[in-house]
GROMACS .gro file of C-alpha atoms in nm:
model
  220
    1MET     CA    1   9.074   5.608   5.027
    2PHE     CA    2   8.772   5.574   5.257
    3ARG     CA    3   8.460   5.758   5.146
    4PRO     CA    4   8.218   5.756   5.442
    5LYS     CA    5   7.840   5.777   5.429
    6PHE     CA    6   7.865   6.064   5.679
    7ILE     CA    7   8.137   6.275   5.834
    8THR     CA    8   8.046   6.334   6.196
    9PHE     CA    9   8.192   6.618   6.399
   10ASP     CA   10   8.236   6.744   6.747
   11CYS     CA   11   8.132   7.109   6.740
   12TYR     CA   12   8.277   7.308   7.031
   13GLY     CA   13   8.654   7.315   7.013
   14THR     CA   14   8.677   7.134   6.680
   15LEU     CA   15   8.463   7.363   6.463
   16THR     CA   16   8.345   7.641   6.693
   17HIS     CA   17   8.612   7.833   6.883
   18PHE     CA   18   8.546   7.715   7.240
   19GLN     CA   19   8.601   8.011   7.471
   20MET     CA   20   8.538   7.893   7.826
   21ALA     CA   21   8.894   7.979   7.932
   22GLU     CA   22   8.870   8.326   7.776
   23LYS     CA   23   8.540   8.384   7.957
   24ALA     CA   24   8.696   8.274   8.287
   25ARG     CA   25   8.984   8.518   8.236
   26GLU     CA   26   8.736   8.797   8.163
   27ILE     CA   27   8.539   8.733   8.484
   28TYR     CA   28   8.808   8.624   8.729
   29GLY     CA   29   9.126   8.774   8.584
   30PRO     CA   30   9.089   9.112   8.759
   31ARG     CA   31   9.058   8.950   9.102
   32LEU     CA   32   9.293   8.650   9.094
   33ALA     CA   33   9.669   8.621   9.084
   34PRO     CA   34   9.786   8.476   8.751
   35GLU     CA   35   9.884   8.139   8.894
   36VAL     CA   36   9.549   8.105   9.074
   37LEU     CA   37   9.360   8.203   8.760
   38GLU     CA   38   9.536   7.938   8.551
   39ARG     CA   39   9.469   7.676   8.820
   40PHE     CA   40   9.103   7.783   8.828
   41ILE     CA   41   9.076   7.741   8.449
   42LYS     CA   42   9.233   7.395   8.466
   43ASN     CA   43   9.000   7.292   8.748
   44PHE     CA   44   8.698   7.432   8.562
   45ALA     CA   45   8.777   7.215   8.258
   46ALA     CA   46   8.815   6.906   8.475
   47TYR     CA   47   8.491   6.968   8.665
   48ARG     CA   48   8.297   7.020   8.339
   49LEU     CA   49   8.402   6.672   8.232
   50ASP     CA   50   8.319   6.523   8.570
   51GLU     CA   51   7.974   6.685   8.570
   52ILE     CA   52   7.867   6.516   8.245
   53MET     CA   53   7.973   6.162   8.330
   54GLY     CA   54   7.657   6.069   8.518
   55ASP     CA   55   7.290   6.104   8.429
   56TRP     CA   56   7.204   6.381   8.186
   57LYS     CA   57   7.122   6.724   8.324
   58PRO     CA   58   7.083   7.057   8.141
   59TYR     CA   59   7.410   7.214   8.030
   60ASP     CA   60   7.347   7.535   8.221
   61GLN     CA   61   7.347   7.326   8.539
   62VAL     CA   62   7.666   7.151   8.428
   63LEU     CA   63   7.840   7.486   8.399
   64VAL     CA   64   7.700   7.636   8.718
   65ASN     CA   65   7.807   7.328   8.914
   66ALA     CA   66   8.154   7.327   8.755
   67VAL     CA   67   8.206   7.695   8.833
   68GLU     CA   68   8.087   7.649   9.192
   69ARG     CA   69   8.324   7.356   9.247
   70SER     CA   70   8.614   7.548   9.092
   71CYS     CA   71   8.543   7.848   9.313
   72ARG     CA   72   8.527   7.635   9.626
   73ARG     CA   73   8.854   7.462   9.540
   74ASN     CA   74   9.036   7.789   9.483
   75GLY     CA   75   8.884   8.001   9.758
   76VAL     CA   76   8.693   8.225   9.517
   77ALA     CA   77   8.356   8.379   9.600
   78PHE     CA   78   8.084   8.204   9.398
   79ASP     CA   79   7.820   8.410   9.218
   80GLU     CA   80   7.551   8.213   9.034
   81ALA     CA   81   7.484   8.496   8.789
   82GLU     CA   82   7.851   8.495   8.690
   83ALA     CA   83   7.837   8.119   8.652
   84ARG     CA   84   7.531   8.138   8.427
   85SER     CA   85   7.704   8.394   8.207
   86PHE     CA   86   7.926   8.113   8.073
   87TYR     CA   87   7.618   7.937   7.938
   88GLU     CA   88   7.473   8.257   7.798
   89ALA     CA   89   7.793   8.332   7.606
   90VAL     CA   90   7.801   8.004   7.412
   91PRO     CA   91   7.561   8.094   7.125
   92SER     CA   92   7.774   8.398   7.035
   93TRP     CA   93   8.084   8.193   6.955
   94GLY     CA   94   8.190   8.158   6.592
   95PRO     CA   95   8.412   7.911   6.405
   96HIS     CA   96   8.785   7.877   6.387
   97PRO     CA   97   8.904   8.069   6.077
   98ASP     CA   98   8.988   7.752   5.883
   99VAL     CA   99   8.644   7.595   5.924
  100PRO     CA  100   8.403   7.748   5.668
  101ALA     CA  101   8.613   7.688   5.356
  102GLY     CA  102   8.722   7.339   5.458
  103LEU     CA  103   8.369   7.230   5.542
  104ALA     CA  104   8.221   7.378   5.227
  105ARG     CA  105   8.450   7.169   5.006
  106VAL     CA  106   8.354   6.845   5.179
  107ALA     CA  107   7.982   6.922   5.211
  108GLU     CA  108   7.946   6.918   4.832
  109LYS     CA  109   8.012   6.542   4.828
  110ILE     CA  110   7.952   6.395   5.175
  111PRO     CA  111   7.673   6.474   5.427
  112LEU     CA  112   7.799   6.648   5.740
  113VAL     CA  113   7.669   6.568   6.088
  114ILE     CA  114   7.728   6.725   6.431
  115LEU     CA  115   7.716   6.541   6.762
  116SER     CA  116   7.754   6.803   7.033
  117ASN     CA  117   7.740   6.835   7.410
  118ALA     CA  118   7.487   7.112   7.371
  119MET     CA  119   7.133   7.212   7.442
  120ASP     CA  120   6.893   7.245   7.151
  121GLU     CA  121   6.842   7.614   7.226
  122GLN     CA  122   7.216   7.683   7.191
  123ILE     CA  123   7.353   7.487   6.906
  124MET     CA  124   7.189   7.626   6.593
  125SER     CA  125   7.327   7.974   6.656
  126ASN     CA  126   7.677   7.824   6.643
  127VAL     CA  127   7.601   7.594   6.347
  128GLU     CA  128   7.470   7.884   6.140
  129LYS     CA  129   7.809   8.054   6.176
  130LEU     CA  130   8.003   7.755   6.039
  131GLY     CA  131   7.945   7.842   5.675
  132ALA     CA  132   7.841   7.499   5.544
  133PRO     CA  133   7.521   7.291   5.539
  134PHE     CA  134   7.476   7.011   5.792
  135ALA     CA  135   7.246   6.721   5.718
  136HIS     CA  136   7.190   6.650   6.088
  137VAL     CA  137   7.267   6.816   6.420
  138PHE     CA  138   7.237   6.594   6.728
  139THR     CA  139   7.269   6.720   7.084
  140ALA     CA  140   7.326   6.572   7.427
  141GLN     CA  141   6.977   6.691   7.514
  142GLN     CA  142   6.831   6.474   7.238
  143ALA     CA  143   7.049   6.175   7.327
  144ASN     CA  144   6.989   6.220   7.700
  145ALA     CA  145   7.364   6.173   7.742
  146TYR     CA  146   7.684   6.370   7.699
  147LYS     CA  147   7.997   6.255   7.522
  148PRO     CA  148   8.219   6.072   7.611
  149ARG     CA  149   7.937   5.839   7.720
  150PHE     CA  150   7.869   5.572   7.460
  151ARG     CA  151   7.497   5.645   7.468
  152ALA     CA  152   7.550   5.975   7.287
  153PHE     CA  153   7.734   5.807   6.998
  154GLU     CA  154   7.486   5.519   6.986
  155TYR     CA  155   7.199   5.766   6.962
  156MET     CA  156   7.367   5.934   6.664
  157LEU     CA  157   7.429   5.604   6.484
  158ASP     CA  158   7.072   5.492   6.546
  159GLN     CA  159   6.935   5.818   6.407
  160LEU     CA  160   7.159   5.793   6.101
  161GLY     CA  161   7.064   5.429   6.046
  162CYS     CA  162   7.424   5.323   6.001
  163GLY     CA  163   7.704   5.149   6.186
  164PRO     CA  164   8.046   5.250   6.314
  165GLN     CA  165   8.203   5.129   5.989
  166ASP     CA  166   8.005   5.380   5.784
  167ILE     CA  167   8.125   5.709   5.933
  168LEU     CA  168   8.436   5.922   5.969
  169HIS     CA  169   8.439   6.096   6.307
  170CYS     CA  170   8.630   6.421   6.338
  171SER     CA  171   8.727   6.586   6.667
  172SER     CA  172   8.999   6.783   6.842
  173SER     CA  173   8.945   6.588   7.166
  174PHE     CA  174   9.049   6.237   7.266
  175ARG     CA  175   8.880   6.251   7.606
  176TYR     CA  176   8.539   6.359   7.477
  177ASP     CA  177   8.531   6.190   7.136
  178LEU     CA  178   8.810   5.982   6.993
  179MET     CA  179   8.860   5.741   7.284
  180SER     CA  180   8.489   5.656   7.289
  181ALA     CA  181   8.477   5.634   6.910
  182HIS     CA  182   8.767   5.388   6.922
  183ASP     CA  183   8.598   5.174   7.186
  184LEU     CA  184   8.274   5.166   6.984
  185GLY     CA  185   8.451   5.039   6.674
  186ILE     CA  186   8.462   5.361   6.472
  187GLU     CA  187   8.785   5.287   6.289
  188ASN     CA  188   8.792   5.596   6.069
  189LYS     CA  189   8.877   5.898   6.280
  190VAL     CA  190   9.037   6.237   6.228
  191TRP     CA  191   9.211   6.429   6.503
  192VAL     CA  192   9.216   6.805   6.447
  193ASN     CA  193   9.523   6.915   6.638
  194ARG     CA  194   9.401   7.236   6.803
  195ARG     CA  195   9.684   7.193   7.058
  196HIS     CA  196   9.464   7.156   7.363
  197GLU     CA  197   9.537   6.783   7.401
  198PRO     CA  198   9.851   6.578   7.327
  199ALA     CA  199   9.867   6.320   7.049
  200ASN     CA  200   9.776   5.963   7.141
  201PRO     CA  201   9.852   5.727   6.850
  202TYR     CA  202   9.704   5.425   7.030
  203TYR     CA  203   9.358   5.539   6.922
  204GLY     CA  204   9.425   5.517   6.548
  205TYR     CA  205   9.344   5.834   6.356
  206THR     CA  206   9.453   6.066   6.078
  207GLU     CA  207   9.595   6.392   6.213
  208ILE     CA  208   9.524   6.726   6.046
  209ALA     CA  209   9.630   7.071   6.161
  210ASP     CA  210   9.292   7.225   6.086
  211ILE     CA  211   8.977   7.166   5.880
  212SER     CA  212   9.146   7.277   5.559
  213GLY     CA  213   9.318   6.936   5.566
  214LEU     CA  214   8.993   6.739   5.577
  215PRO     CA  215   8.911   6.728   5.204
  216ALA     CA  216   9.238   6.546   5.130
  217VAL     CA  217   9.154   6.279   5.390
  218VAL     CA  218   8.847   6.175   5.189
  219GLY     CA  219   9.006   6.228   4.845
  220LEU     CA  220   8.852   6.563   4.758
   0.00000   0.00000   0.00000
């Protein structure tokens, strides 16, 4: 039974209920046919990932650019104010229902850490809703890099003063977290199966359905 020095988490999607698709349906649903709306949402997710793969830029610009590219691809009129409303909505999002109790049990014994693709001005509003204390909260703004870039993970490890062998990394995303964690030598990983990505056993992880399963992973 591995007892890590820290349990590190992705925030949006894993702990916080990530609601970009719901926001897109709210804005564009009344004006788009259902099949176009679903294609727009899929494109928007892909462009968000593409936008963060280069040099760091503020997350509001990531979202505005991703919305603009999705609009252009689908023949939708682009409105910058609508695009910025995605960014403005983020701090209002709360946790998945299973998160507070599961985290609270683990936090009594092991320090919890967040590594998030967030801006400093956003993240603490979401963290405060999670219902458990976090020893550290690191952002892409601090790291000057977004996950899945290695630099974000390396920044976290440097700040914690530990190595890949010392942590357990927990995420619902292979593309943003678990693939990079694997490549960096983080052997102890947990995949929270939120059903937005398929399983990929190659990357070596423990699967849990939600955060209520996390205490058992570390023997609590």
